[in-house]
Amino acid sequence: MSGRAAKKVRIGVLASGRGSNLQAIIDAIEAGKLDASIVLVLSNKKDAVALERARKHGLADVFLDPKPFAGQPDSREAYDRAVLDVLRKHDVELVLLAGYMKIVTPVLVKAYEHRMMNIHPSLLPSFPGLDVQKKALEHGVKLSGCTVHFVTDGVDEGPIIIQAAVPILEGDTAETLAARILVEEHKIYPKAVQLYAEGRLNVSGRVVRINSAS
């Protein structure tokens, strides 16, 4: 996916909570800094603030209830097949996970290989999963930060696109560190999407190379 001119990428956002990274993407688009359009915001939580943000900006919002799928033997895959159906109906090219509190299955990963991004509040591969600021403080690391990566079958294991470092300060708590990291998340997620729109991301195995602008 390299060498093409920037175009309006059709984005679908999957979110479960407040959607602050969704808002950062919306703001970048509205400011003319991002060659993309959000054609869908989908949540597994009916009361997700992310859906309210979508409605406020006139974006298509979908609540897809996971409960009807719970009794099926392949409940997670069945749910993701339903998600995939919605994404395809909206002709989504690039999927962004923004505080999406579900582990996506190979159903989605294979359909959107190298076309699904996630943002994680640590400098991967350090501290994947949950409670990452708490883990960083417990390990006494001096730098934390955030990572945008492509999504693969492994949790927070996909090829790294872009990162931002945040120093850990004396007296930091998990909450104060998370707040400073969030500021950087809002900067690098739109940047990663714009690099995709410009066709500058070249994936080779685990490595993402960023081609120079033409």
PDB file of C-alpha atoms in Angstrom:
ATOM      1  CA  MET A   1       0.000   0.000   0.000  1.00  0.00           C
ATOM      2  CA  SER A   2       2.636   2.512  -0.985  1.00  0.00           C
ATOM      3  CA  GLY A   3       3.031   5.224  -3.545  1.00  0.00           C
ATOM      4  CA  ARG A   4      -0.571   6.261  -4.107  1.00  0.00           C
ATOM      5  CA  ALA A   5      -1.806   9.812  -3.914  1.00  0.00           C
ATOM      6  CA  ALA A   6      -3.696  10.876  -0.825  1.00  0.00           C
ATOM      7  CA  LYS A   7      -7.413  10.239  -1.055  1.00  0.00           C
ATOM      8  CA  LYS A   8     -10.397  10.321   1.236  1.00  0.00           C
ATOM      9  CA  VAL A   9     -10.097   7.070   3.137  1.00  0.00           C
ATOM     10  CA  ARG A  10     -13.427   5.661   4.306  1.00  0.00           C
ATOM     11  CA  ILE A  11     -13.001   4.986   8.012  1.00  0.00           C
ATOM     12  CA  GLY A  12     -15.024   2.803  10.356  1.00  0.00           C
ATOM     13  CA  VAL A  13     -14.374   3.332  14.065  1.00  0.00           C
ATOM     14  CA  LEU A  14     -15.033   0.663  16.695  1.00  0.00           C
ATOM     15  CA  ALA A  15     -15.350   2.118  20.194  1.00  0.00           C
ATOM     16  CA  SER A  16     -16.701   1.072  23.577  1.00  0.00           C
ATOM     17  CA  GLY A  17     -16.295   4.133  25.767  1.00  0.00           C
ATOM     18  CA  ARG A  18     -15.852   7.883  25.755  1.00  0.00           C
ATOM     19  CA  GLY A  19     -14.243   8.013  22.322  1.00  0.00           C
ATOM     20  CA  SER A  20     -11.633  10.698  22.919  1.00  0.00           C
ATOM     21  CA  ASN A  21      -9.435   9.283  20.161  1.00  0.00           C
ATOM     22  CA  LEU A  22     -12.485   9.231  17.901  1.00  0.00           C
ATOM     23  CA  GLN A  23     -12.876  12.930  18.668  1.00  0.00           C
ATOM     24  CA  ALA A  24      -9.222  13.539  17.782  1.00  0.00           C
ATOM     25  CA  ILE A  25      -9.798  11.911  14.383  1.00  0.00           C
ATOM     26  CA  ILE A  26     -12.995  13.929  13.857  1.00  0.00           C
ATOM     27  CA  ASP A  27     -11.190  17.167  14.771  1.00  0.00           C
ATOM     28  CA  ALA A  28      -8.310  16.411  12.374  1.00  0.00           C
ATOM     29  CA  ILE A  29     -10.753  15.732   9.536  1.00  0.00           C
ATOM     30  CA  GLU A  30     -12.769  18.876  10.229  1.00  0.00           C
ATOM     31  CA  ALA A  31      -9.546  20.928  10.385  1.00  0.00           C
ATOM     32  CA  GLY A  32      -8.541  19.655   6.937  1.00  0.00           C
ATOM     33  CA  LYS A  33      -5.497  17.828   8.324  1.00  0.00           C
ATOM     34  CA  LEU A  34      -6.683  14.332   7.487  1.00  0.00           C
ATOM     35  CA  ASP A  35      -7.660  12.988   4.078  1.00  0.00           C
ATOM     36  CA  ALA A  36     -10.410  10.747   5.393  1.00  0.00           C
ATOM     37  CA  SER A  37     -14.078  10.550   6.173  1.00  0.00           C
ATOM     38  CA  ILE A  38     -15.688   8.628   9.014  1.00  0.00           C
ATOM     39  CA  VAL A  39     -18.523   6.641   7.478  1.00  0.00           C
ATOM     40  CA  LEU A  40     -19.380   4.572  10.556  1.00  0.00           C
ATOM     41  CA  VAL A  41     -18.978   4.519  14.331  1.00  0.00           C
ATOM     42  CA  LEU A  42     -19.896   1.146  15.812  1.00  0.00           C
ATOM     43  CA  SER A  43     -20.045   0.201  19.491  1.00  0.00           C
ATOM     44  CA  ASN A  44     -20.759  -2.882  21.561  1.00  0.00           C
ATOM     45  CA  LYS A  45     -22.032  -0.578  24.336  1.00  0.00           C
ATOM     46  CA  LYS A  46     -25.415   1.109  23.913  1.00  0.00           C
ATOM     47  CA  ASP A  47     -24.501   4.019  26.185  1.00  0.00           C
ATOM     48  CA  ALA A  48     -21.006   4.618  24.791  1.00  0.00           C
ATOM     49  CA  VAL A  49     -20.160   8.320  24.651  1.00  0.00           C
ATOM     50  CA  ALA A  50     -18.485   7.579  21.326  1.00  0.00           C
ATOM     51  CA  LEU A  51     -21.930   7.074  19.791  1.00  0.00           C
ATOM     52  CA  GLU A  52     -23.038  10.451  21.148  1.00  0.00           C
ATOM     53  CA  ARG A  53     -19.980  12.062  19.567  1.00  0.00           C
ATOM     54  CA  ALA A  54     -20.867  10.435  16.250  1.00  0.00           C
ATOM     55  CA  ARG A  55     -24.432  11.744  16.360  1.00  0.00           C
ATOM     56  CA  LYS A  56     -23.223  15.226  17.314  1.00  0.00           C
ATOM     57  CA  HIS A  57     -21.112  15.342  14.144  1.00  0.00           C
ATOM     58  CA  GLY A  58     -23.738  13.796  11.888  1.00  0.00           C
ATOM     59  CA  LEU A  59     -21.932  10.479  11.523  1.00  0.00           C
ATOM     60  CA  ALA A  60     -23.567   7.095  11.116  1.00  0.00           C
ATOM     61  CA  ASP A  61     -23.726   5.354  14.498  1.00  0.00           C
ATOM     62  CA  VAL A  62     -24.508   1.700  15.135  1.00  0.00           C
ATOM     63  CA  PHE A  63     -24.975  -0.161  18.403  1.00  0.00           C
ATOM     64  CA  LEU A  64     -24.441  -3.864  17.840  1.00  0.00           C
ATOM     65  CA  ASP A  65     -25.570  -5.762  20.924  1.00  0.00           C
ATOM     66  CA  PRO A  66     -23.291  -8.741  21.716  1.00  0.00           C
ATOM     67  CA  LYS A  67     -25.886 -10.406  23.970  1.00  0.00           C
ATOM     68  CA  PRO A  68     -27.807 -12.250  21.201  1.00  0.00           C
ATOM     69  CA  PHE A  69     -24.546 -13.930  20.177  1.00  0.00           C
ATOM     70  CA  ALA A  70     -23.586 -15.075  23.694  1.00  0.00           C
ATOM     71  CA  GLY A  71     -25.243 -18.497  23.483  1.00  0.00           C
ATOM     72  CA  GLN A  72     -23.548 -19.531  20.264  1.00  0.00           C
ATOM     73  CA  PRO A  73     -20.562 -21.900  20.430  1.00  0.00           C
ATOM     74  CA  ASP A  74     -18.435 -19.457  18.418  1.00  0.00           C
ATOM     75  CA  SER A  75     -19.965 -16.361  19.994  1.00  0.00           C
ATOM     76  CA  ARG A  76     -16.964 -14.061  19.479  1.00  0.00           C
ATOM     77  CA  GLU A  77     -16.566 -15.057  15.830  1.00  0.00           C
ATOM     78  CA  ALA A  78     -20.302 -14.801  15.234  1.00  0.00           C
ATOM     79  CA  TYR A  79     -20.323 -11.287  16.655  1.00  0.00           C
ATOM     80  CA  ASP A  80     -17.371 -10.281  14.488  1.00  0.00           C
ATOM     81  CA  ARG A  81     -19.100 -11.684  11.404  1.00  0.00           C
ATOM     82  CA  ALA A  82     -21.983  -9.339  12.189  1.00  0.00           C
ATOM     83  CA  VAL A  83     -19.539  -6.453  12.672  1.00  0.00           C
ATOM     84  CA  LEU A  84     -17.889  -7.295   9.369  1.00  0.00           C
ATOM     85  CA  ASP A  85     -21.244  -7.262   7.632  1.00  0.00           C
ATOM     86  CA  VAL A  86     -21.920  -3.728   8.916  1.00  0.00           C
ATOM     87  CA  LEU A  87     -18.431  -2.562   7.903  1.00  0.00           C
ATOM     88  CA  ARG A  88     -18.904  -3.896   4.399  1.00  0.00           C
ATOM     89  CA  LYS A  89     -22.358  -2.337   4.061  1.00  0.00           C
ATOM     90  CA  HIS A  90     -20.727   1.023   4.760  1.00  0.00           C
ATOM     91  CA  ASP A  91     -17.848   0.304   2.360  1.00  0.00           C
ATOM     92  CA  VAL A  92     -15.249   0.805   5.095  1.00  0.00           C
ATOM     93  CA  GLU A  93     -11.647   0.727   3.878  1.00  0.00           C
ATOM     94  CA  LEU A  94      -9.770   1.344   7.138  1.00  0.00           C
ATOM     95  CA  VAL A  95     -10.925   0.229  10.590  1.00  0.00           C
ATOM     96  CA  LEU A  96      -9.794   2.129  13.683  1.00  0.00           C
ATOM     97  CA  LEU A  97     -10.103   0.677  17.164  1.00  0.00           C
ATOM     98  CA  ALA A  98     -10.590   3.495  19.662  1.00  0.00           C
ATOM     99  CA  GLY A  99     -11.055   2.195  23.178  1.00  0.00           C
ATOM    100  CA  TYR A 100     -12.768  -0.906  21.794  1.00  0.00           C
ATOM    101  CA  MET A 101     -12.986  -3.276  24.753  1.00  0.00           C
ATOM    102  CA  LYS A 102     -13.311  -6.492  22.785  1.00  0.00           C
ATOM    103  CA  ILE A 103     -10.568  -8.703  21.432  1.00  0.00           C
ATOM    104  CA  VAL A 104     -11.154  -8.925  17.698  1.00  0.00           C
ATOM    105  CA  THR A 105     -11.077 -12.397  16.164  1.00  0.00           C
ATOM    106  CA  PRO A 106      -9.442 -13.626  12.939  1.00  0.00           C
ATOM    107  CA  VAL A 107     -12.787 -12.983  11.233  1.00  0.00           C
ATOM    108  CA  LEU A 108     -12.041  -9.253  11.283  1.00  0.00           C
ATOM    109  CA  VAL A 109      -8.255  -9.468  11.286  1.00  0.00           C
ATOM    110  CA  LYS A 110      -8.113 -11.433   8.029  1.00  0.00           C
ATOM    111  CA  ALA A 111     -10.754  -9.288   6.330  1.00  0.00           C
ATOM    112  CA  TYR A 112      -8.846  -6.109   7.205  1.00  0.00           C
ATOM    113  CA  GLU A 113      -5.237  -7.262   7.197  1.00  0.00           C
ATOM    114  CA  HIS A 114      -3.011  -4.183   7.360  1.00  0.00           C
ATOM    115  CA  ARG A 115      -6.201  -2.112   7.212  1.00  0.00           C
ATOM    116  CA  MET A 116      -7.088  -2.164  10.912  1.00  0.00           C
ATOM    117  CA  MET A 117      -5.290   0.051  13.425  1.00  0.00           C
ATOM    118  CA  ASN A 118      -5.298   0.229  17.202  1.00  0.00           C
ATOM    119  CA  ILE A 119      -3.801   2.700  19.641  1.00  0.00           C
ATOM    120  CA  HIS A 120      -2.296   1.374  22.856  1.00  0.00           C
ATOM    121  CA  PRO A 121      -1.111   3.446  25.864  1.00  0.00           C
ATOM    122  CA  SER A 122       2.397   2.012  26.168  1.00  0.00           C
ATOM    123  CA  LEU A 123       5.555   1.735  24.116  1.00  0.00           C
ATOM    124  CA  LEU A 124       4.926  -1.692  22.674  1.00  0.00           C
ATOM    125  CA  PRO A 125       6.113  -4.398  22.859  1.00  0.00           C
ATOM    126  CA  SER A 126       6.346  -3.406  26.526  1.00  0.00           C
ATOM    127  CA  PHE A 127       3.166  -3.747  28.589  1.00  0.00           C
ATOM    128  CA  PRO A 128       0.474  -5.089  26.277  1.00  0.00           C
ATOM    129  CA  GLY A 129      -3.023  -5.655  27.621  1.00  0.00           C
ATOM    130  CA  LEU A 130      -4.688  -3.740  30.444  1.00  0.00           C
ATOM    131  CA  ASP A 131      -3.555  -1.596  33.430  1.00  0.00           C
ATOM    132  CA  VAL A 132      -0.451  -0.580  31.514  1.00  0.00           C
ATOM    133  CA  GLN A 133       0.338   2.640  33.410  1.00  0.00           C
ATOM    134  CA  LYS A 134       0.169   0.756  36.703  1.00  0.00           C
ATOM    135  CA  LYS A 135       2.529  -1.866  35.281  1.00  0.00           C
ATOM    136  CA  ALA A 136       4.940   0.789  33.995  1.00  0.00           C
ATOM    137  CA  LEU A 137       5.124   2.429  37.427  1.00  0.00           C
ATOM    138  CA  GLU A 138       5.560  -0.907  39.182  1.00  0.00           C
ATOM    139  CA  HIS A 139       8.456  -1.781  36.869  1.00  0.00           C
ATOM    140  CA  GLY A 140      10.133   1.580  37.445  1.00  0.00           C
ATOM    141  CA  VAL A 141      10.576   2.394  33.775  1.00  0.00           C
ATOM    142  CA  LYS A 142      11.631   5.945  32.968  1.00  0.00           C
ATOM    143  CA  LEU A 143       9.718   6.307  29.706  1.00  0.00           C
ATOM    144  CA  SER A 144       6.208   5.309  28.782  1.00  0.00           C
ATOM    145  CA  GLY A 145       4.100   6.473  25.875  1.00  0.00           C
ATOM    146  CA  CYS A 146       1.720   5.209  23.210  1.00  0.00           C
ATOM    147  CA  THR A 147       1.776   3.142  20.046  1.00  0.00           C
ATOM    148  CA  VAL A 148      -0.348   2.951  16.904  1.00  0.00           C
ATOM    149  CA  HIS A 149      -0.087  -0.502  15.357  1.00  0.00           C
ATOM    150  CA  PHE A 150      -1.804  -2.713  12.842  1.00  0.00           C
ATOM    151  CA  VAL A 151      -4.053  -5.326  14.425  1.00  0.00           C
ATOM    152  CA  THR A 152      -3.132  -9.002  14.245  1.00  0.00           C
ATOM    153  CA  ASP A 153      -4.392 -12.140  15.993  1.00  0.00           C
ATOM    154  CA  GLY A 154      -2.120 -11.493  18.987  1.00  0.00           C
ATOM    155  CA  VAL A 155      -3.204  -8.897  21.556  1.00  0.00           C
ATOM    156  CA  ASP A 156      -1.222  -5.678  20.973  1.00  0.00           C
ATOM    157  CA  GLU A 157       1.335  -7.608  18.903  1.00  0.00           C
ATOM    158  CA  GLY A 158       0.831  -6.115  15.438  1.00  0.00           C
ATOM    159  CA  PRO A 159       3.396  -4.200  13.358  1.00  0.00           C
ATOM    160  CA  ILE A 160       4.162  -0.817  14.902  1.00  0.00           C
ATOM    161  CA  ILE A 161       3.311   2.232  12.798  1.00  0.00           C
ATOM    162  CA  ILE A 162       4.176   5.187  15.015  1.00  0.00           C
ATOM    163  CA  GLN A 163       5.007   5.836  18.678  1.00  0.00           C
ATOM    164  CA  ALA A 164       5.346   8.758  21.063  1.00  0.00           C
ATOM    165  CA  ALA A 165       7.385   8.699  24.266  1.00  0.00           C
ATOM    166  CA  VAL A 166       6.230  10.260  27.537  1.00  0.00           C
ATOM    167  CA  PRO A 167       8.641  10.612  30.490  1.00  0.00           C
ATOM    168  CA  ILE A 168       7.549   9.232  33.845  1.00  0.00           C
ATOM    169  CA  LEU A 169       7.821  11.926  36.480  1.00  0.00           C
ATOM    170  CA  GLU A 170       8.519  11.689  40.191  1.00  0.00           C
ATOM    171  CA  GLY A 171       5.210  11.318  41.997  1.00  0.00           C
ATOM    172  CA  ASP A 172       3.312  10.106  38.929  1.00  0.00           C
ATOM    173  CA  THR A 173       0.236   8.002  39.487  1.00  0.00           C
ATOM    174  CA  ALA A 174      -1.397   5.731  36.943  1.00  0.00           C
ATOM    175  CA  GLU A 175      -3.994   8.474  36.431  1.00  0.00           C
ATOM    176  CA  THR A 176      -1.574  11.383  35.899  1.00  0.00           C
ATOM    177  CA  LEU A 177       0.578   9.305  33.570  1.00  0.00           C
ATOM    178  CA  ALA A 178      -2.458   8.150  31.589  1.00  0.00           C
ATOM    179  CA  ALA A 179      -3.605  11.765  31.165  1.00  0.00           C
ATOM    180  CA  ARG A 180      -0.258  12.852  29.691  1.00  0.00           C
ATOM    181  CA  ILE A 181      -0.119   9.817  27.424  1.00  0.00           C
ATOM    182  CA  LEU A 182      -3.632  10.560  26.161  1.00  0.00           C
ATOM    183  CA  VAL A 183      -2.477  13.957  24.892  1.00  0.00           C
ATOM    184  CA  GLU A 184       0.086  12.193  22.700  1.00  0.00           C
ATOM    185  CA  GLU A 185      -2.439   9.574  21.569  1.00  0.00           C
ATOM    186  CA  HIS A 186      -4.577  12.348  20.137  1.00  0.00           C
ATOM    187  CA  LYS A 187      -1.586  13.558  18.114  1.00  0.00           C
ATOM    188  CA  ILE A 188      -0.219  10.320  16.676  1.00  0.00           C
ATOM    189  CA  TYR A 189      -3.432   8.494  15.769  1.00  0.00           C
ATOM    190  CA  PRO A 190      -4.451  11.066  13.118  1.00  0.00           C
ATOM    191  CA  LYS A 191      -0.836  11.087  11.875  1.00  0.00           C
ATOM    192  CA  ALA A 192      -0.887   7.326  11.376  1.00  0.00           C
ATOM    193  CA  VAL A 193      -4.169   7.524   9.464  1.00  0.00           C
ATOM    194  CA  GLN A 194      -2.810  10.291   7.236  1.00  0.00           C
ATOM    195  CA  LEU A 195       0.274   8.198   6.449  1.00  0.00           C
ATOM    196  CA  TYR A 196      -2.094   5.437   5.347  1.00  0.00           C
ATOM    197  CA  ALA A 197      -4.106   7.888   3.242  1.00  0.00           C
ATOM    198  CA  GLU A 198      -0.912   9.033   1.528  1.00  0.00           C
ATOM    199  CA  GLY A 199       0.055   5.435   0.771  1.00  0.00           C
ATOM    200  CA  ARG A 200       3.285   5.760   2.737  1.00  0.00           C
ATOM    201  CA  LEU A 201       2.996   2.646   4.949  1.00  0.00           C
ATOM    202  CA  ASN A 202       4.829  -0.410   3.697  1.00  0.00           C
ATOM    203  CA  VAL A 203       4.507  -3.552   5.836  1.00  0.00           C
ATOM    204  CA  SER A 204       7.235  -6.181   5.678  1.00  0.00           C
ATOM    205  CA  GLY A 205       6.746  -8.912   8.266  1.00  0.00           C
ATOM    206  CA  ARG A 206       6.666  -7.184  11.639  1.00  0.00           C
ATOM    207  CA  VAL A 207       8.205  -3.974  10.333  1.00  0.00           C
ATOM    208  CA  VAL A 208       6.310  -0.948   9.024  1.00  0.00           C
ATOM    209  CA  ARG A 209       8.454   1.313   6.869  1.00  0.00           C
ATOM    210  CA  ILE A 210       7.271   4.850   6.243  1.00  0.00           C
ATOM    211  CA  ASN A 211       8.041   5.916   2.699  1.00  0.00           C
ATOM    212  CA  SER A 212       9.088   9.485   2.042  1.00  0.00           C
ATOM    213  CA  ALA A 213       6.444  11.862   0.785  1.00  0.00           C
ATOM    214  CA  SER A 214       6.336  12.128  -3.005  1.00  0.00           C
TER     215      SER A 214
END
